[in-house]
């Protein structure tokens, strides 16, 4: 590999505009002095007793056996770390099928698409593999930690000691670098183990917990070596880092964990109380009143939620109680937004197919801290679909089994986050109108999703990996959402407004997504019948493309001829395009729905159909029963109704099956 890293001067100062304030300099200066109070640790005595109690149960033994198998598998391969630094995990995907790559431990420069078997070999993929290695080592540390807490077997403490000593040997020599492997300004998002401080913080959030558990078994020299060469070095790095949104919550989690293991209150105070970027201010500015994280997707809700739980556990022994009602609301909100199959809508940059069972470990954690009956119900629903294997379950000392019961699902409005869910039986219809979601938002005002109780028949795709061309060319475009495109352009970041919400109907409008155009959408759901009206009003003539992206190939009566769409890069993603001209209402049929359209125009209008990238693979970090994280991207079947006029009004009537 060709390294492009240049050694960075240790005397470099913070860049102007660093997001962390001057208080960080004080904390950096204090890294060599410890506070006088004893180290609090990450697990209370009650936690430790609960883990030991759980370990004696049949269900607890199953969890420990699973962890033991994972440890044995990892130990088949060397714990020696690579000489080079990690890259960006979003580069570790097949660029053709969007599938996360496979590898052979003994062939670190060969990476295979699990779908087609093709081997991919590039520097960026090699660097991303190193990131995957660090992630697996983090999981190894966590598995050994719970095994040591549950069994007292010192071999697991030795495994943690050996790996942390290896990191202590390597970490000081790693260079600060970014995703392109360039040495960069110390106040940006670069890191050492990883290419992003986000990932670095996550690694130390977990590694510090494992270290705190085994520290009493280490010698004084080992403690000094690990804390001096690994944890203090990491604190020096992360105290200079920051970011917006979920980045900052993970940065705070890593800094808090490092402050605890270094027994340094000044560092912990930065993580919790730094103005604007500390944990407490971030919770006030980034958690909506309805409980959702303001990046507005299930995936980007659960991601910082884990960091928040880690932070709360890290500091509770030091007199800071972060297990408050706001954190409890963050655990409650997703349960209220479930589809009938326990999946979540994939809004914005969220992995498709995020589900309650895939997040069972967070609800085990939540139940251990709050004993909220709703969390128990959620876990009972999860364990019909997945075995109870997450080590966080050991914290509860409670036998929880699947019951087949799901939490009560009714129509619900997330007013602050900005989407409405109409429910009737297993059918769910969502109208998304709220804030854009920042850097992880999509240009999709007034987009809808339809779920029939078994799957989405009209989906929001969420995202593929960020390193894949489809991400910017398709998934982050307005055309890849079930809304209206005006003049072939993407919508501007904006916030729509709710007009009315009832248990069976909703209306919202958006007048800033396309300046000079007011868009209004009205929906009503009655059993299996959905009525929809989409209206655009303007004083100028526009081309309006009303878009539906179906998961099943539609049948439409009409004379369709081949066509091409080159209006912009998103239109060029459509393949096998055909078009037909209509003068009156028309219908389409799929195995799951019949839909009739009325287009309010005196002129002929054009209907385009074709194929495009649809539902991408699910989150590669979640191993599913169906293997959906390993399948290629699935096709979708766009239906585009194009009109040209000052105004547009299209109504549709659906019968869901």
PDB file of N, CA, C and O in Angstrom, residues 610-651:
ATOM      1  N   UNK A 610     -40.278   1.627 -15.140  1.00  0.00           N
ATOM      2  CA  UNK A 610     -38.942   1.090 -15.350  1.00  0.00           C
ATOM      3  C   UNK A 610     -38.467   0.339 -14.122  1.00  0.00           C
ATOM      4  O   UNK A 610     -39.276  -0.155 -13.320  1.00  0.00           O
ATOM      5  N   UNK A 611     -37.152   0.247 -13.975  1.00  0.00           N
ATOM      6  CA  UNK A 611     -36.546  -0.392 -12.817  1.00  0.00           C
ATOM      7  C   UNK A 611     -35.414   0.492 -12.302  1.00  0.00           C
ATOM      8  O   UNK A 611     -34.823   1.269 -13.053  1.00  0.00           O
ATOM      9  N   UNK A 612     -35.120   0.355 -10.993  1.00  0.00           N
ATOM     10  CA  UNK A 612     -34.021   1.100 -10.382  1.00  0.00           C
ATOM     11  C   UNK A 612     -33.581   0.353  -9.131  1.00  0.00           C
ATOM     12  O   UNK A 612     -34.219  -0.616  -8.707  1.00  0.00           O
ATOM     13  N   UNK A 613     -32.492   0.814  -8.552  1.00  0.00           N
ATOM     14  CA  UNK A 613     -32.059   0.239  -7.280  1.00  0.00           C
ATOM     15  C   UNK A 613     -33.125   0.513  -6.235  1.00  0.00           C
ATOM     16  O   UNK A 613     -33.586   1.648  -6.077  1.00  0.00           O
ATOM     17  N   UNK A 614     -33.495  -0.543  -5.513  1.00  0.00           N
ATOM     18  CA  UNK A 614     -34.537  -0.411  -4.512  1.00  0.00           C
ATOM     19  C   UNK A 614     -34.008  -0.667  -3.117  1.00  0.00           C
ATOM     20  O   UNK A 614     -33.076  -0.006  -2.668  1.00  0.00           O
ATOM     21  N   UNK A 615     -34.585  -1.633  -2.444  1.00  0.00           N
ATOM     22  CA  UNK A 615     -34.222  -1.915  -1.058  1.00  0.00           C
ATOM     23  C   UNK A 615     -32.780  -2.410  -1.002  1.00  0.00           C
ATOM     24  O   UNK A 615     -32.448  -3.441  -1.586  1.00  0.00           O
ATOM     25  N   UNK A 616     -31.883  -1.679  -0.315  1.00  0.00           N
ATOM     26  CA  UNK A 616     -30.484  -2.117  -0.226  1.00  0.00           C
ATOM     27  C   UNK A 616     -30.312  -3.196   0.830  1.00  0.00           C
ATOM     28  O   UNK A 616     -31.254  -3.493   1.583  1.00  0.00           O
ATOM     29  N   UNK A 617     -29.133  -3.806   0.903  1.00  0.00           N
ATOM     30  CA  UNK A 617     -28.882  -4.744   2.001  1.00  0.00           C
ATOM     31  C   UNK A 617     -29.062  -4.051   3.346  1.00  0.00           C
ATOM     32  O   UNK A 617     -28.893  -2.833   3.461  1.00  0.00           O
ATOM     33  N   UNK A 618     -29.387  -4.823   4.357  1.00  0.00           N
ATOM     34  CA  UNK A 618     -29.583  -4.253   5.686  1.00  0.00           C
ATOM     35  C   UNK A 618     -28.234  -4.016   6.363  1.00  0.00           C
ATOM     36  O   UNK A 618     -27.175  -4.340   5.830  1.00  0.00           O
ATOM     37  N   UNK A 619     -28.276  -3.440   7.534  1.00  0.00           N
ATOM     38  CA  UNK A 619     -27.086  -3.062   8.291  1.00  0.00           C
ATOM     39  C   UNK A 619     -26.112  -4.239   8.409  1.00  0.00           C
ATOM     40  O   UNK A 619     -26.459  -5.275   8.966  1.00  0.00           O
ATOM     41  N   UNK A 620     -24.892  -4.109   7.893  1.00  0.00           N
ATOM     42  CA  UNK A 620     -23.967  -5.249   7.908  1.00  0.00           C
ATOM     43  C   UNK A 620     -23.519  -5.657   9.305  1.00  0.00           C
ATOM     44  O   UNK A 620     -23.018  -6.762   9.497  1.00  0.00           O
ATOM     45  N   UNK A 621     -23.689  -4.780  10.291  1.00  0.00           N
ATOM     46  CA  UNK A 621     -23.289  -5.137  11.652  1.00  0.00           C
ATOM     47  C   UNK A 621     -24.332  -5.988  12.355  1.00  0.00           C
ATOM     48  O   UNK A 621     -24.084  -6.487  13.457  1.00  0.00           O
ATOM     49  N   UNK A 622     -25.502  -6.162  11.739  1.00  0.00           N
ATOM     50  CA  UNK A 622     -26.579  -6.962  12.326  1.00  0.00           C
ATOM     51  C   UNK A 622     -26.735  -8.237  11.501  1.00  0.00           C
ATOM     52  O   UNK A 622     -27.127  -8.191  10.334  1.00  0.00           O
ATOM     53  N   UNK A 623     -26.419  -9.380  12.083  1.00  0.00           N
ATOM     54  CA  UNK A 623     -26.541 -10.659  11.398  1.00  0.00           C
ATOM     55  C   UNK A 623     -27.978 -11.168  11.544  1.00  0.00           C
ATOM     56  O   UNK A 623     -28.428 -11.473  12.643  1.00  0.00           O
ATOM     57  N   UNK A 624     -28.693 -11.222  10.435  1.00  0.00           N
ATOM     58  CA  UNK A 624     -30.107 -11.574  10.464  1.00  0.00           C
ATOM     59  C   UNK A 624     -30.321 -13.051  10.147  1.00  0.00           C
ATOM     60  O   UNK A 624     -29.461 -13.709   9.550  1.00  0.00           O
ATOM     61  N   UNK A 625     -31.495 -13.551  10.517  1.00  0.00           N
ATOM     62  CA  UNK A 625     -31.852 -14.931  10.217  1.00  0.00           C
ATOM     63  C   UNK A 625     -31.969 -15.139   8.718  1.00  0.00           C
ATOM     64  O   UNK A 625     -31.570 -16.165   8.164  1.00  0.00           O
ATOM     65  N   UNK A 626     -32.492 -14.139   8.015  1.00  0.00           N
ATOM     66  CA  UNK A 626     -32.715 -14.253   6.570  1.00  0.00           C
ATOM     67  C   UNK A 626     -31.476 -13.919   5.752  1.00  0.00           C
ATOM     68  O   UNK A 626     -31.465 -14.124   4.539  1.00  0.00           O
ATOM     69  N   UNK A 627     -30.437 -13.388   6.400  1.00  0.00           N
ATOM     70  CA  UNK A 627     -29.239 -13.009   5.660  1.00  0.00           C
ATOM     71  C   UNK A 627     -29.422 -11.779   4.803  1.00  0.00           C
ATOM     72  O   UNK A 627     -28.711 -11.591   3.808  1.00  0.00           O
ATOM     73  N   UNK A 628     -30.345 -10.895   5.193  1.00  0.00           N
ATOM     74  CA  UNK A 628     -30.631  -9.720   4.366  1.00  0.00           C
ATOM     75  C   UNK A 628     -29.447  -8.767   4.283  1.00  0.00           C
ATOM     76  O   UNK A 628     -29.378  -7.943   3.361  1.00  0.00           O
ATOM     77  N   UNK A 629     -28.496  -8.863   5.223  1.00  0.00           N
ATOM     78  CA  UNK A 629     -27.308  -8.020   5.152  1.00  0.00           C
ATOM     79  C   UNK A 629     -26.329  -8.512   4.089  1.00  0.00           C
ATOM     80  O   UNK A 629     -25.389  -7.819   3.722  1.00  0.00           O
ATOM     81  N   UNK A 630     -26.569  -9.738   3.582  1.00  0.00           N
ATOM     82  CA  UNK A 630     -25.675 -10.324   2.589  1.00  0.00           C
ATOM     83  C   UNK A 630     -26.276 -10.387   1.190  1.00  0.00           C
ATOM     84  O   UNK A 630     -25.604 -10.767   0.239  1.00  0.00           O
ATOM     85  N   UNK A 631     -27.544 -10.057   1.061  1.00  0.00           N
ATOM     86  CA  UNK A 631     -28.147 -10.129  -0.268  1.00  0.00           C
ATOM     87  C   UNK A 631     -27.825  -8.857  -1.049  1.00  0.00           C
ATOM     88  O   UNK A 631     -27.511  -7.817  -0.470  1.00  0.00           O
ATOM     89  N   UNK A 632     -27.905  -8.918  -2.370  1.00  0.00           N
ATOM     90  CA  UNK A 632     -27.666  -7.709  -3.169  1.00  0.00           C
ATOM     91  C   UNK A 632     -28.844  -6.752  -3.081  1.00  0.00           C
ATOM     92  O   UNK A 632     -29.913  -7.096  -2.551  1.00  0.00           O
ATOM     93  N   UNK A 633     -28.636  -5.561  -3.595  1.00  0.00           N
ATOM     94  CA  UNK A 633     -29.723  -4.587  -3.637  1.00  0.00           C
ATOM     95  C   UNK A 633     -30.877  -5.162  -4.455  1.00  0.00           C
ATOM     96  O   UNK A 633     -30.674  -5.804  -5.487  1.00  0.00           O
ATOM     97  N   UNK A 634     -32.091  -4.942  -3.982  1.00  0.00           N
ATOM     98  CA  UNK A 634     -33.268  -5.427  -4.691  1.00  0.00           C
ATOM     99  C   UNK A 634     -33.792  -4.346  -5.637  1.00  0.00           C
ATOM    100  O   UNK A 634     -33.611  -3.158  -5.380  1.00  0.00           O
ATOM    101  N   UNK A 635     -34.449  -4.727  -6.722  1.00  0.00           N
ATOM    102  CA  UNK A 635     -34.975  -3.713  -7.641  1.00  0.00           C
ATOM    103  C   UNK A 635     -36.252  -3.078  -7.104  1.00  0.00           C
ATOM    104  O   UNK A 635     -36.976  -3.669  -6.293  1.00  0.00           O
ATOM    105  N   UNK A 636     -36.505  -1.880  -7.544  1.00  0.00           N
ATOM    106  CA  UNK A 636     -37.820  -1.268  -7.347  1.00  0.00           C
ATOM    107  C   UNK A 636     -38.375  -0.918  -8.715  1.00  0.00           C
ATOM    108  O   UNK A 636     -37.658  -0.958  -9.730  1.00  0.00           O
ATOM    109  N   UNK A 637     -39.652  -0.582  -8.744  1.00  0.00           N
ATOM    110  CA  UNK A 637     -40.346  -0.357 -10.009  1.00  0.00           C
ATOM    111  C   UNK A 637     -41.004   1.022  -9.975  1.00  0.00           C
ATOM    112  O   UNK A 637     -42.130   1.186  -9.496  1.00  0.00           O
ATOM    113  N   UNK A 638     -40.276   2.043 -10.462  1.00  0.00           N
ATOM    114  CA  UNK A 638     -40.814   3.405 -10.437  1.00  0.00           C
ATOM    115  C   UNK A 638     -42.014   3.563 -11.369  1.00  0.00           C
ATOM    116  O   UNK A 638     -42.036   3.031 -12.484  1.00  0.00           O
ATOM    117  N   UNK A 639     -42.987   4.317 -10.893  1.00  0.00           N
ATOM    118  CA  UNK A 639     -44.098   4.794 -11.718  1.00  0.00           C
ATOM    119  C   UNK A 639     -44.081   6.311 -11.594  1.00  0.00           C
ATOM    120  O   UNK A 639     -44.229   6.857 -10.492  1.00  0.00           O
ATOM    121  N   UNK A 640     -43.872   6.999 -12.713  1.00  0.00           N
ATOM    122  CA  UNK A 640     -43.770   8.460 -12.721  1.00  0.00           C
ATOM    123  C   UNK A 640     -44.886   9.019 -13.591  1.00  0.00           C
ATOM    124  O   UNK A 640     -45.003   8.668 -14.772  1.00  0.00           O
ATOM    125  N   UNK A 641     -45.694   9.879 -13.005  1.00  0.00           N
ATOM    126  CA  UNK A 641     -46.747  10.570 -13.753  1.00  0.00           C
ATOM    127  C   UNK A 641     -46.266  11.995 -13.997  1.00  0.00           C
ATOM    128  O   UNK A 641     -46.065  12.755 -13.042  1.00  0.00           O
ATOM    129  N   UNK A 642     -46.062  12.352 -15.258  1.00  0.00           N
ATOM    130  CA  UNK A 642     -45.500  13.665 -15.594  1.00  0.00           C
ATOM    131  C   UNK A 642     -46.563  14.569 -16.200  1.00  0.00           C
ATOM    132  O   UNK A 642     -47.250  14.187 -17.167  1.00  0.00           O
ATOM    133  N   UNK A 643     -46.689  15.765 -15.632  1.00  0.00           N
ATOM    134  CA  UNK A 643     -47.571  16.797 -16.184  1.00  0.00           C
ATOM    135  C   UNK A 643     -46.787  18.099 -16.289  1.00  0.00           C
ATOM    136  O   UNK A 643     -45.769  18.278 -15.617  1.00  0.00           O
ATOM    137  N   UNK A 644     -47.276  18.994 -17.125  1.00  0.00           N
ATOM    138  CA  UNK A 644     -46.654  20.319 -17.237  1.00  0.00           C
ATOM    139  C   UNK A 644     -47.748  21.370 -17.250  1.00  0.00           C
ATOM    140  O   UNK A 644     -48.599  21.418 -18.152  1.00  0.00           O
ATOM    141  N   UNK A 645     -47.726  22.222 -16.218  1.00  0.00           N
ATOM    142  CA  UNK A 645     -48.770  23.239 -16.058  1.00  0.00           C
ATOM    143  C   UNK A 645     -48.358  24.121 -14.884  1.00  0.00           C
ATOM    144  O   UNK A 645     -47.318  23.891 -14.254  1.00  0.00           O
ATOM    145  N   UNK A 646     -49.191  25.093 -14.576  1.00  0.00           N
ATOM    146  CA  UNK A 646     -48.936  25.873 -13.359  1.00  0.00           C
ATOM    147  C   UNK A 646     -49.200  25.030 -12.119  1.00  0.00           C
ATOM    148  O   UNK A 646     -48.468  25.108 -11.132  1.00  0.00           O
ATOM    149  N   UNK A 647     -50.229  24.222 -12.171  1.00  0.00           N
ATOM    150  CA  UNK A 647     -50.642  23.443 -11.011  1.00  0.00           C
ATOM    151  C   UNK A 647     -50.655  21.955 -11.344  1.00  0.00           C
ATOM    152  O   UNK A 647     -50.654  21.559 -12.516  1.00  0.00           O
ATOM    153  N   UNK A 648     -50.677  21.149 -10.304  1.00  0.00           N
ATOM    154  CA  UNK A 648     -50.804  19.695 -10.457  1.00  0.00           C
ATOM    155  C   UNK A 648     -51.728  19.184  -9.362  1.00  0.00           C
ATOM    156  O   UNK A 648     -51.627  19.591  -8.200  1.00  0.00           O
ATOM    157  N   UNK A 649     -52.631  18.316  -9.731  1.00  0.00           N
ATOM    158  CA  UNK A 649     -53.484  17.653  -8.737  1.00  0.00           C
ATOM    159  C   UNK A 649     -53.701  16.218  -9.177  1.00  0.00           C
ATOM    160  O   UNK A 649     -54.255  15.969 -10.252  1.00  0.00           O
ATOM    161  N   UNK A 650     -53.238  15.284  -8.356  1.00  0.00           N
ATOM    162  CA  UNK A 650     -53.389  13.858  -8.628  1.00  0.00           C
ATOM    163  C   UNK A 650     -54.022  13.205  -7.410  1.00  0.00           C
ATOM    164  O   UNK A 650     -53.572  13.400  -6.279  1.00  0.00           O
ATOM    165  N   UNK A 651     -55.074  12.460  -7.641  1.00  0.00           N
ATOM    166  CA  UNK A 651     -55.703  11.693  -6.568  1.00  0.00           C
ATOM    167  C   UNK A 651     -55.557  10.209  -6.890  1.00  0.00           C
ATOM    168  O   UNK A 651     -55.521   9.805  -8.055  1.00  0.00           O
TER     169      UNK A 651
END
